[in-house]
Amino acid sequence: MTSRLFSLRSLSAAPGPALCAFGRFRRGGGCGGGSYTQRRGNSGNSLTKEESRRRDKVAETEMEGKDQFSFNKSRAEGRDKKGRSLELKERKLNPVSTTCYVQILGTGMDTQDTSPSILLFFDKQRFIFNAGEGLQRYCSEHKIKLSKIDHIFLTRVCSETAGGLPGLVLTMAGIGEEGMSVNIWGPSDLEFLLGAMRSFIPRKSMLHAHSFGLDQSNYAASSPSRAQDDSLADAIVLIDNEVIRISAMFVRPVNQKISLDSDPGEFLRPGDMSVVYACELPEVKGKFDPVKAASMGLKPGPKYRELQLGKSVKSDSQDIIVNPSDVLGPSIPGPIVLIVDCPTLYHTHDLFSLTSLSGYYKESGKVVNCMIHLGPAVVTSNAEYQQWMMRFGQAQHIMAGHEIKNMDNPILQASARVSSRLNYLCPQIFPVSGFWPNEYTHLIPPEKRMDLEVISAENLLKFHLRPISQLGLDRSTIPNKLTHEHIINELLLEIPEIKEISRQISLLWQKPLNGKTMIPPVEKKVPMAEETWLKQCCMASDVSMEKRRLETSEDASLPAEGSLRKRFRDYLDTPIPPYLENVTREEMELVFLGTGSSQPSKHRNVSSIYVDLFEKGSLLLDCGEGTLGQLKRRFGVKGADEAVKKLRFIWVSHIHADHHTGLVRILALRSHLLKDVARKPLIVIGPRPLERFLNAYAGLEDLDMQFLDCRQTIRTSEDTVQANEVASSLFALGSKMESFKRKPGNLSEAMHVLDRLKEILSDAGLNSLYSVPVRHCPEAFGLVLEAKDRVSRIAKVSPGWKVVYSGDTRPCPALIEASKNATILIHEATFEDSMTEEAIAKNHSTTKEAIGVGVSAGVYRIILTHFSQRYPKIPVVDEVNVDKTCIAFDLMSVNLADLPALPKVLPYLKQLFRNEMAADDELDDVQVSVTY
């Protein structure tokens, strides 16, 4: 039998497959494409330095022409300055006078898309266990300083527990003048994850990572029986200093259908290994007795402290050595916390027989004060599991796994508050976020607990460990429960006129009924699992009828002339384009899952757009961190699963982290949901570096996908066709795809995927898809989607809609050309109009430039997105040329039938946020620009 390698490895110590490289790729977006600018409102000196830096940067920028298409050529080609090396910070520890507690960070508690994190807090050190998607957004919401984190431990290595790690590392690298780095600990599976992350994380923000346990190459040779190998019986001590001792114990799944003597290579895979962490604080020294110290010839001073630290000292007046035991009372054993992640019932056999845990059972003499259980309720409510819990005596058990009862209280309250206010203002395009229908409550199983100290975890719940006088639970930091009704009552008190504004907006969705102008009923609190308007008639098809009626109507119920009535007449005077004639609400809907740039914030998630084609399937355009959580906030937990299962393909614009780090979570979930049904791999279209990342990550989790390079979906004009190009009918009749050098085998595989994509497009009612090279970074693209023509019941043919998505870009001729006569242009608008220099330096667009692209191309509607996080709720938009424009918000849902009314909503949105147009202070840690 091949021997197992059981070791502790520092992945940052020497070059190897787990080191991060490829310095030309950088963190995406916002206040500068992998960089974060000083927040507005800083003092004069800092602002002067920022302006000076900005001028120097722009002066160095290579301009491509001197017109509206200026851009940073160095950045677009990946030749701009590389980042700096990041070193770990050493903090001075204080073992005597310290505050310590463990705290539940409730990421995913409401949406059940990711594992909660656990914070172990000391005055001078911070430890976090698990870093699922949404962790840094959560920290922004609750003012948890990322700059204070020293170590991150993973209980398992998978997208559920580590999905937020890439973004977290990149964000910490942008903190302060020198950047921050962090120690990352996990089982040997960690090497798979870090090997994949090197595709887009630069070498100079190298991860200080440490893996331990079974070597990856020996999984198949390992045995499921611990009796055959004592190496797994011992805990591995990871950290042992004067304030904390952290050790790790391994738990492997044992498939009960397989004999314990059989080869585990049949079922043990990377990502299956789970880790139990034991956190032990040193004993609390007994109370110092100054009377005894004086009797032994000691004077008050530094020697008192030495004795309290456990060191012997020489007497000041006697020829003796004074030992700590001579002057200190009896010591108190240090508190112990166990963090247990038992993800499946298959892991319970190994957990219960874990000999390294026997030293913590009540018969051992040790006292475990707190146990935090991360396993799901189906595991922790099992009778055998609870019998095992009793072996730890009177320990306080905190059940932090996914439970249904946590679904009715949003963890991200700031974004839930904004979404609820938007829903009250215009429920037609803003569904409620974060509040779940009561239908779930009957699914909560009755709690069956034995004689145990058991409570369910709540967001920000604490268990104090030091000082010893405060040992125990602390609920004082748990946020108050937020309800939809409370938010709306608060809104009405703050802006009393909002009720009338909401009524005015509803008039834009009026429909004639029996000769009367009627406002369709809208449920204010709409369960996200339902499509509110799914069965209603198309508003656009009624506009011409309404216009004729208003021209002759003197109905007193209509608004007075000169106010809203005139505005409504003007709205109805706008001609309905042919591609909206007779359109139904089951045609297409855009759901904006993330509308911020660079990094998640408490109000806006990073880029992702869900294109719902209803019974014909769905698509994802970009897939930033937290995309799955946003789907669950929009459609509900079960509805999001259905949304993932019906995905036809995913398209990613470029390699910046804010556009793709949520992808593996979506792919892994889809693979799991469809594991028992016949299916084909999901097609992912993206830039080449993304393929390297996905292929490397596939060693950790089954992603069940096929990759297609964006360059294979570029449509070229006939006059540039090369002799070696391959004809394809993918895009449009007579067009050809761009060719490039690839190995024949790869080209053959690509052609197979292209053939599949053509079938998928046809089944989804799409006529064409093609990518457009744009000006942002190497291999950055925009996208064009064109629907098939519609044929009515009377055989009338109407042209299909056309949607263009810019990705991240400067205004460029190629995108304008591709956007001609589009139904919708979704364009990034990272910066306000006064920040053109920054936009050029970072190869982003201002709001005015984005609108200008749409106006030049003659598009029907422009939706602005990808806003800098310096604009926390609503960006700055000029009043000029906004008659076609709308601002995107997270969870905003734009149905094709609602496009005529869309621009009319913008002025009302400004009323809602009239007191909040200035920059927020949520990016306290992020002070200066950093380029990787």
Short mmCIF file of N, CA and C in Angstrom, two decimals, residues 434-562:
data_model
loop_
_atom_site.label_atom_id
_atom_site.label_comp_id
_atom_site.label_asym_id
_atom_site.label_seq_id
_atom_site.Cartn_x
_atom_site.Cartn_y
_atom_site.Cartn_z
N GLY A 434 -35.14 39.78 0.62
CA GLY A 434 -34.75 39.38 1.96
C GLY A 434 -35.87 39.00 2.90
N PHE A 435 -37.12 39.02 2.46
CA PHE A 435 -38.24 38.66 3.33
C PHE A 435 -38.95 37.48 2.70
N TRP A 436 -39.13 36.45 3.48
CA TRP A 436 -39.57 35.19 2.91
C TRP A 436 -41.02 34.92 3.27
N PRO A 437 -41.75 34.24 2.37
CA PRO A 437 -43.16 33.97 2.63
C PRO A 437 -43.34 33.03 3.82
N ASN A 438 -44.46 33.22 4.50
CA ASN A 438 -44.74 32.42 5.70
C ASN A 438 -44.95 30.94 5.41
N GLU A 439 -45.05 30.61 4.12
CA GLU A 439 -45.32 29.22 3.77
C GLU A 439 -44.18 28.30 4.21
N TYR A 440 -43.00 28.86 4.47
CA TYR A 440 -41.88 28.04 4.88
C TYR A 440 -41.98 27.61 6.35
N THR A 441 -42.74 28.34 7.14
CA THR A 441 -42.70 28.10 8.58
C THR A 441 -43.21 26.72 8.96
N HIS A 442 -44.14 26.20 8.19
CA HIS A 442 -44.67 24.87 8.55
C HIS A 442 -43.65 23.77 8.26
N LEU A 443 -42.59 24.11 7.54
CA LEU A 443 -41.57 23.13 7.24
C LEU A 443 -40.54 22.98 8.36
N ILE A 444 -40.60 23.86 9.37
CA ILE A 444 -39.64 23.80 10.45
C ILE A 444 -39.92 22.58 11.31
N PRO A 445 -38.99 21.64 11.40
CA PRO A 445 -39.24 20.44 12.21
C PRO A 445 -39.20 20.79 13.69
N PRO A 446 -40.00 20.11 14.50
CA PRO A 446 -39.94 20.37 15.94
C PRO A 446 -38.57 19.98 16.49
N GLU A 447 -38.04 20.80 17.40
CA GLU A 447 -36.73 20.53 17.95
C GLU A 447 -36.81 19.39 18.97
N LYS A 448 -36.00 18.39 18.76
CA LYS A 448 -35.93 17.26 19.68
C LYS A 448 -34.52 17.22 20.25
N ARG A 449 -34.36 17.77 21.43
CA ARG A 449 -33.05 17.85 22.05
C ARG A 449 -33.03 16.98 23.30
N MET A 450 -31.91 16.32 23.50
CA MET A 450 -31.74 15.57 24.73
C MET A 450 -31.32 16.55 25.83
N ASP A 451 -30.77 16.05 26.90
CA ASP A 451 -30.38 16.89 28.02
C ASP A 451 -29.09 17.63 27.66
N LEU A 452 -29.25 18.63 26.81
CA LEU A 452 -28.10 19.38 26.29
C LEU A 452 -28.35 20.87 26.39
N GLU A 453 -27.27 21.61 26.53
CA GLU A 453 -27.35 23.07 26.46
C GLU A 453 -27.23 23.46 24.99
N VAL A 454 -28.36 23.57 24.30
CA VAL A 454 -28.37 23.77 22.85
C VAL A 454 -29.17 25.02 22.51
N ILE A 455 -28.60 25.87 21.66
CA ILE A 455 -29.33 27.00 21.10
C ILE A 455 -29.04 27.09 19.62
N SER A 456 -29.95 27.69 18.88
CA SER A 456 -29.71 27.96 17.46
C SER A 456 -28.89 29.24 17.31
N ALA A 457 -27.97 29.21 16.38
CA ALA A 457 -27.14 30.38 16.15
C ALA A 457 -27.98 31.53 15.62
N GLU A 458 -27.61 32.72 16.01
CA GLU A 458 -28.20 33.93 15.47
C GLU A 458 -27.08 34.84 15.00
N ASN A 459 -27.40 35.69 14.07
CA ASN A 459 -26.38 36.57 13.51
C ASN A 459 -25.74 37.43 14.60
N LEU A 460 -24.41 37.40 14.67
CA LEU A 460 -23.59 38.19 15.59
C LEU A 460 -23.70 37.72 17.05
N LEU A 461 -24.26 36.55 17.28
CA LEU A 461 -24.26 35.98 18.63
C LEU A 461 -22.82 35.77 19.10
N LYS A 462 -22.56 36.10 20.37
CA LYS A 462 -21.22 35.96 20.93
C LYS A 462 -21.21 34.91 22.05
N PHE A 463 -20.04 34.30 22.23
CA PHE A 463 -19.76 33.52 23.42
C PHE A 463 -18.44 34.02 23.98
N HIS A 464 -18.48 34.67 25.13
CA HIS A 464 -17.30 35.28 25.72
C HIS A 464 -16.40 34.20 26.34
N LEU A 465 -15.11 34.36 26.13
CA LEU A 465 -14.11 33.46 26.71
C LEU A 465 -13.21 34.17 27.73
N ARG A 466 -12.92 35.41 27.50
CA ARG A 466 -12.13 36.23 28.41
C ARG A 466 -12.74 37.63 28.44
N PRO A 467 -12.76 38.33 29.57
CA PRO A 467 -12.32 37.85 30.88
C PRO A 467 -13.20 36.72 31.39
N ILE A 468 -12.62 35.93 32.27
CA ILE A 468 -13.30 34.72 32.72
C ILE A 468 -14.59 35.04 33.46
N SER A 469 -14.69 36.26 33.99
CA SER A 469 -15.90 36.65 34.72
C SER A 469 -17.09 36.79 33.78
N GLN A 470 -16.84 36.96 32.48
CA GLN A 470 -17.92 37.11 31.49
C GLN A 470 -18.16 35.84 30.68
N LEU A 471 -17.56 34.74 31.08
CA LEU A 471 -17.68 33.50 30.32
C LEU A 471 -19.14 33.14 30.06
N GLY A 472 -19.48 32.96 28.78
CA GLY A 472 -20.85 32.56 28.43
C GLY A 472 -21.42 33.35 27.28
N LEU A 473 -22.69 33.13 27.00
CA LEU A 473 -23.37 33.73 25.85
C LEU A 473 -23.61 35.22 26.04
N ASP A 474 -23.61 35.93 24.92
CA ASP A 474 -23.91 37.37 24.92
C ASP A 474 -24.78 37.64 23.69
N ARG A 475 -26.06 37.97 23.93
CA ARG A 475 -27.00 38.24 22.84
C ARG A 475 -27.14 39.74 22.54
N SER A 476 -26.40 40.56 23.24
CA SER A 476 -26.60 42.01 23.12
C SER A 476 -26.25 42.55 21.74
N THR A 477 -25.42 41.84 20.99
CA THR A 477 -25.01 42.33 19.67
C THR A 477 -25.89 41.81 18.54
N ILE A 478 -26.86 40.95 18.84
CA ILE A 478 -27.74 40.42 17.79
C ILE A 478 -28.62 41.54 17.25
N PRO A 479 -28.62 41.78 15.94
CA PRO A 479 -29.45 42.86 15.39
C PRO A 479 -30.94 42.60 15.61
N ASN A 480 -31.69 43.67 15.74
CA ASN A 480 -33.14 43.55 15.83
C ASN A 480 -33.69 42.99 14.53
N LYS A 481 -34.74 42.22 14.65
CA LYS A 481 -35.36 41.64 13.45
C LYS A 481 -35.97 42.75 12.61
N LEU A 482 -35.70 42.68 11.31
CA LEU A 482 -36.18 43.69 10.38
C LEU A 482 -37.38 43.15 9.61
N THR A 483 -38.44 43.92 9.55
CA THR A 483 -39.63 43.50 8.81
C THR A 483 -39.93 44.50 7.70
N HIS A 484 -40.61 44.00 6.69
CA HIS A 484 -41.00 44.84 5.57
C HIS A 484 -41.90 45.99 6.06
N GLU A 485 -42.82 45.67 6.93
CA GLU A 485 -43.75 46.69 7.42
C GLU A 485 -43.02 47.79 8.18
N HIS A 486 -42.03 47.41 8.96
CA HIS A 486 -41.26 48.40 9.71
C HIS A 486 -40.54 49.36 8.77
N ILE A 487 -39.95 48.82 7.71
CA ILE A 487 -39.22 49.66 6.76
C ILE A 487 -40.16 50.64 6.07
N ILE A 488 -41.32 50.18 5.67
CA ILE A 488 -42.26 51.06 4.96
C ILE A 488 -42.80 52.13 5.90
N ASN A 489 -43.11 51.78 7.13
CA ASN A 489 -43.56 52.80 8.08
C ASN A 489 -42.47 53.85 8.30
N GLU A 490 -41.26 53.41 8.37
CA GLU A 490 -40.12 54.32 8.52
C GLU A 490 -40.01 55.25 7.31
N LEU A 491 -40.23 54.68 6.12
CA LEU A 491 -40.16 55.47 4.89
C LEU A 491 -41.26 56.53 4.85
N LEU A 492 -42.46 56.16 5.22
CA LEU A 492 -43.57 57.11 5.18
C LEU A 492 -43.38 58.26 6.17
N LEU A 493 -42.73 57.98 7.28
CA LEU A 493 -42.43 59.05 8.23
C LEU A 493 -41.34 59.98 7.70
N GLU A 494 -40.38 59.38 7.01
CA GLU A 494 -39.25 60.16 6.49
C GLU A 494 -39.64 60.98 5.27
N ILE A 495 -40.40 60.37 4.34
CA ILE A 495 -40.81 61.05 3.11
C ILE A 495 -42.32 60.85 2.96
N PRO A 496 -43.13 61.66 3.60
CA PRO A 496 -44.59 61.45 3.56
C PRO A 496 -45.16 61.46 2.14
N GLU A 497 -44.56 62.26 1.27
CA GLU A 497 -45.09 62.37 -0.09
C GLU A 497 -44.79 61.15 -0.95
N ILE A 498 -44.05 60.17 -0.42
CA ILE A 498 -43.69 59.01 -1.22
C ILE A 498 -44.92 58.20 -1.61
N LYS A 499 -45.97 58.28 -0.80
CA LYS A 499 -47.21 57.55 -1.12
C LYS A 499 -47.81 58.08 -2.40
N GLU A 500 -47.83 59.39 -2.57
CA GLU A 500 -48.36 59.98 -3.80
C GLU A 500 -47.43 59.70 -4.97
N ILE A 501 -46.13 59.73 -4.73
CA ILE A 501 -45.17 59.45 -5.81
C ILE A 501 -45.36 58.02 -6.31
N SER A 502 -45.57 57.09 -5.40
CA SER A 502 -45.80 55.70 -5.80
C SER A 502 -47.07 55.58 -6.64
N ARG A 503 -48.11 56.34 -6.26
CA ARG A 503 -49.35 56.32 -7.03
C ARG A 503 -49.13 56.86 -8.44
N GLN A 504 -48.34 57.91 -8.54
CA GLN A 504 -48.06 58.48 -9.86
C GLN A 504 -47.32 57.49 -10.75
N ILE A 505 -46.36 56.78 -10.17
CA ILE A 505 -45.63 55.79 -10.96
C ILE A 505 -46.57 54.69 -11.44
N SER A 506 -47.51 54.29 -10.59
CA SER A 506 -48.42 53.21 -10.97
C SER A 506 -49.26 53.59 -12.19
N LEU A 507 -49.46 54.90 -12.41
CA LEU A 507 -50.23 55.33 -13.58
C LEU A 507 -49.52 54.97 -14.88
N LEU A 508 -48.21 54.81 -14.83
CA LEU A 508 -47.48 54.42 -16.04
C LEU A 508 -47.83 53.00 -16.46
N TRP A 509 -48.37 52.22 -15.54
CA TRP A 509 -48.77 50.85 -15.85
C TRP A 509 -50.30 50.72 -15.94
N GLN A 510 -50.99 51.86 -16.22
CA GLN A 510 -52.44 51.82 -16.36
C GLN A 510 -52.86 51.02 -17.58
N LYS A 511 -54.02 50.44 -17.46
CA LYS A 511 -54.60 49.74 -18.60
C LYS A 511 -56.09 50.07 -18.67
N PRO A 512 -56.62 50.22 -19.88
CA PRO A 512 -58.06 50.51 -19.99
C PRO A 512 -58.90 49.29 -19.67
N LEU A 513 -59.94 49.51 -18.92
CA LEU A 513 -60.86 48.43 -18.57
C LEU A 513 -62.27 48.99 -18.55
N ASN A 514 -63.11 48.53 -19.50
CA ASN A 514 -64.50 48.99 -19.58
C ASN A 514 -64.59 50.51 -19.70
N GLY A 515 -63.65 51.07 -20.49
CA GLY A 515 -63.71 52.50 -20.72
C GLY A 515 -63.16 53.33 -19.60
N LYS A 516 -62.68 52.73 -18.53
CA LYS A 516 -62.13 53.46 -17.40
C LYS A 516 -60.62 53.21 -17.32
N THR A 517 -59.90 54.22 -16.85
CA THR A 517 -58.47 54.05 -16.62
C THR A 517 -58.28 53.39 -15.26
N MET A 518 -57.77 52.20 -15.26
CA MET A 518 -57.66 51.43 -14.02
C MET A 518 -56.19 51.17 -13.70
N ILE A 519 -55.87 51.21 -12.43
CA ILE A 519 -54.53 50.86 -11.98
C ILE A 519 -54.55 49.39 -11.59
N PRO A 520 -53.75 48.57 -12.22
CA PRO A 520 -53.76 47.14 -11.88
C PRO A 520 -53.31 46.94 -10.45
N PRO A 521 -53.93 46.03 -9.72
CA PRO A 521 -53.52 45.77 -8.33
C PRO A 521 -52.11 45.21 -8.29
N VAL A 522 -51.31 45.70 -7.36
CA VAL A 522 -49.94 45.23 -7.20
C VAL A 522 -49.74 44.84 -5.74
N GLU A 523 -49.35 43.62 -5.52
CA GLU A 523 -49.06 43.17 -4.15
C GLU A 523 -47.74 43.75 -3.71
N LYS A 524 -47.75 44.51 -2.62
CA LYS A 524 -46.54 45.19 -2.18
C LYS A 524 -45.49 44.21 -1.67
N LYS A 525 -45.91 43.17 -1.01
CA LYS A 525 -44.95 42.21 -0.48
C LYS A 525 -45.05 40.95 -1.32
N VAL A 526 -44.21 40.86 -2.32
CA VAL A 526 -44.32 39.80 -3.31
C VAL A 526 -43.34 38.69 -2.98
N PRO A 527 -43.77 37.46 -2.79
CA PRO A 527 -42.82 36.37 -2.59
C PRO A 527 -41.90 36.27 -3.79
N MET A 528 -40.59 36.16 -3.52
CA MET A 528 -39.63 36.19 -4.60
C MET A 528 -39.68 34.95 -5.47
N ALA A 529 -40.31 33.91 -4.99
CA ALA A 529 -40.37 32.69 -5.77
C ALA A 529 -41.39 32.78 -6.90
N GLU A 530 -42.13 33.87 -6.95
CA GLU A 530 -43.17 34.00 -7.96
C GLU A 530 -42.85 35.13 -8.92
N GLU A 531 -43.32 34.99 -10.13
CA GLU A 531 -43.23 36.07 -11.10
C GLU A 531 -44.52 36.86 -11.01
N THR A 532 -44.42 38.09 -10.51
CA THR A 532 -45.60 38.88 -10.16
C THR A 532 -46.53 39.10 -11.35
N TRP A 533 -45.94 39.39 -12.51
CA TRP A 533 -46.75 39.80 -13.68
C TRP A 533 -46.83 38.70 -14.74
N LEU A 534 -46.51 37.47 -14.34
CA LEU A 534 -46.32 36.44 -15.34
C LEU A 534 -47.52 36.23 -16.24
N LYS A 535 -48.74 36.35 -15.67
CA LYS A 535 -49.92 36.04 -16.45
C LYS A 535 -50.67 37.29 -16.91
N GLN A 536 -50.10 38.44 -16.69
CA GLN A 536 -50.80 39.66 -17.07
C GLN A 536 -50.53 40.01 -18.53
N CYS A 537 -51.38 40.86 -19.06
CA CYS A 537 -51.22 41.27 -20.45
C CYS A 537 -50.07 42.25 -20.60
N CYS A 538 -49.58 42.37 -21.80
CA CYS A 538 -48.47 43.27 -22.09
C CYS A 538 -48.93 44.71 -22.04
N MET A 539 -48.19 45.54 -21.27
CA MET A 539 -48.53 46.95 -21.21
C MET A 539 -48.26 47.64 -22.54
N ALA A 540 -47.15 47.25 -23.19
CA ALA A 540 -46.79 47.94 -24.43
C ALA A 540 -47.87 47.81 -25.49
N SER A 541 -48.53 46.67 -25.55
CA SER A 541 -49.55 46.46 -26.57
C SER A 541 -50.80 47.29 -26.32
N ASP A 542 -50.94 47.81 -25.09
CA ASP A 542 -52.13 48.61 -24.76
C ASP A 542 -51.91 50.11 -24.94
N VAL A 543 -50.66 50.50 -25.19
CA VAL A 543 -50.37 51.94 -25.17
C VAL A 543 -51.12 52.68 -26.27
N SER A 544 -51.16 52.11 -27.47
CA SER A 544 -51.85 52.83 -28.55
C SER A 544 -53.34 52.99 -28.24
N MET A 545 -53.96 51.98 -27.62
CA MET A 545 -55.37 52.09 -27.24
C MET A 545 -55.55 53.18 -26.18
N GLU A 546 -54.63 53.21 -25.22
CA GLU A 546 -54.73 54.20 -24.14
C GLU A 546 -54.54 55.61 -24.69
N LYS A 547 -53.63 55.74 -25.65
CA LYS A 547 -53.38 57.05 -26.24
C LYS A 547 -54.65 57.58 -26.91
N ARG A 548 -55.32 56.73 -27.70
CA ARG A 548 -56.54 57.16 -28.39
C ARG A 548 -57.62 57.53 -27.39
N ARG A 549 -57.72 56.76 -26.30
CA ARG A 549 -58.75 57.04 -25.32
C ARG A 549 -58.50 58.38 -24.62
N LEU A 550 -57.24 58.64 -24.28
CA LEU A 550 -56.93 59.89 -23.58
C LEU A 550 -57.14 61.12 -24.46
N GLU A 551 -57.00 60.96 -25.78
CA GLU A 551 -57.17 62.10 -26.68
C GLU A 551 -58.60 62.63 -26.66
N THR A 552 -59.55 61.74 -26.31
CA THR A 552 -60.95 62.16 -26.32
C THR A 552 -61.60 62.14 -24.94
N SER A 553 -60.90 61.57 -23.97
CA SER A 553 -61.51 61.38 -22.65
C SER A 553 -61.46 62.65 -21.83
N GLU A 554 -62.54 62.88 -21.07
CA GLU A 554 -62.58 63.98 -20.10
C GLU A 554 -62.81 63.41 -18.70
N ASP A 555 -62.37 62.16 -18.53
CA ASP A 555 -62.60 61.46 -17.27
C ASP A 555 -62.02 62.25 -16.10
N ALA A 556 -62.86 62.55 -15.11
CA ALA A 556 -62.41 63.35 -13.97
C ALA A 556 -61.41 62.59 -13.11
N SER A 557 -61.37 61.28 -13.27
CA SER A 557 -60.44 60.52 -12.43
C SER A 557 -59.00 60.66 -12.89
N LEU A 558 -58.81 61.24 -14.10
CA LEU A 558 -57.46 61.41 -14.62
C LEU A 558 -56.78 62.61 -13.97
N PRO A 559 -55.43 62.63 -13.94
CA PRO A 559 -54.72 63.75 -13.34
C PRO A 559 -55.04 65.05 -14.08
N ALA A 560 -54.91 66.13 -13.36
CA ALA A 560 -55.21 67.44 -13.94
C ALA A 560 -54.23 67.78 -15.05
N GLU A 561 -54.74 68.50 -16.08
CA GLU A 561 -53.88 68.95 -17.17
C GLU A 561 -52.82 69.89 -16.61
N GLY A 562 -51.61 69.79 -17.15
CA GLY A 562 -50.53 70.65 -16.70
C GLY A 562 -49.65 69.99 -15.67
#
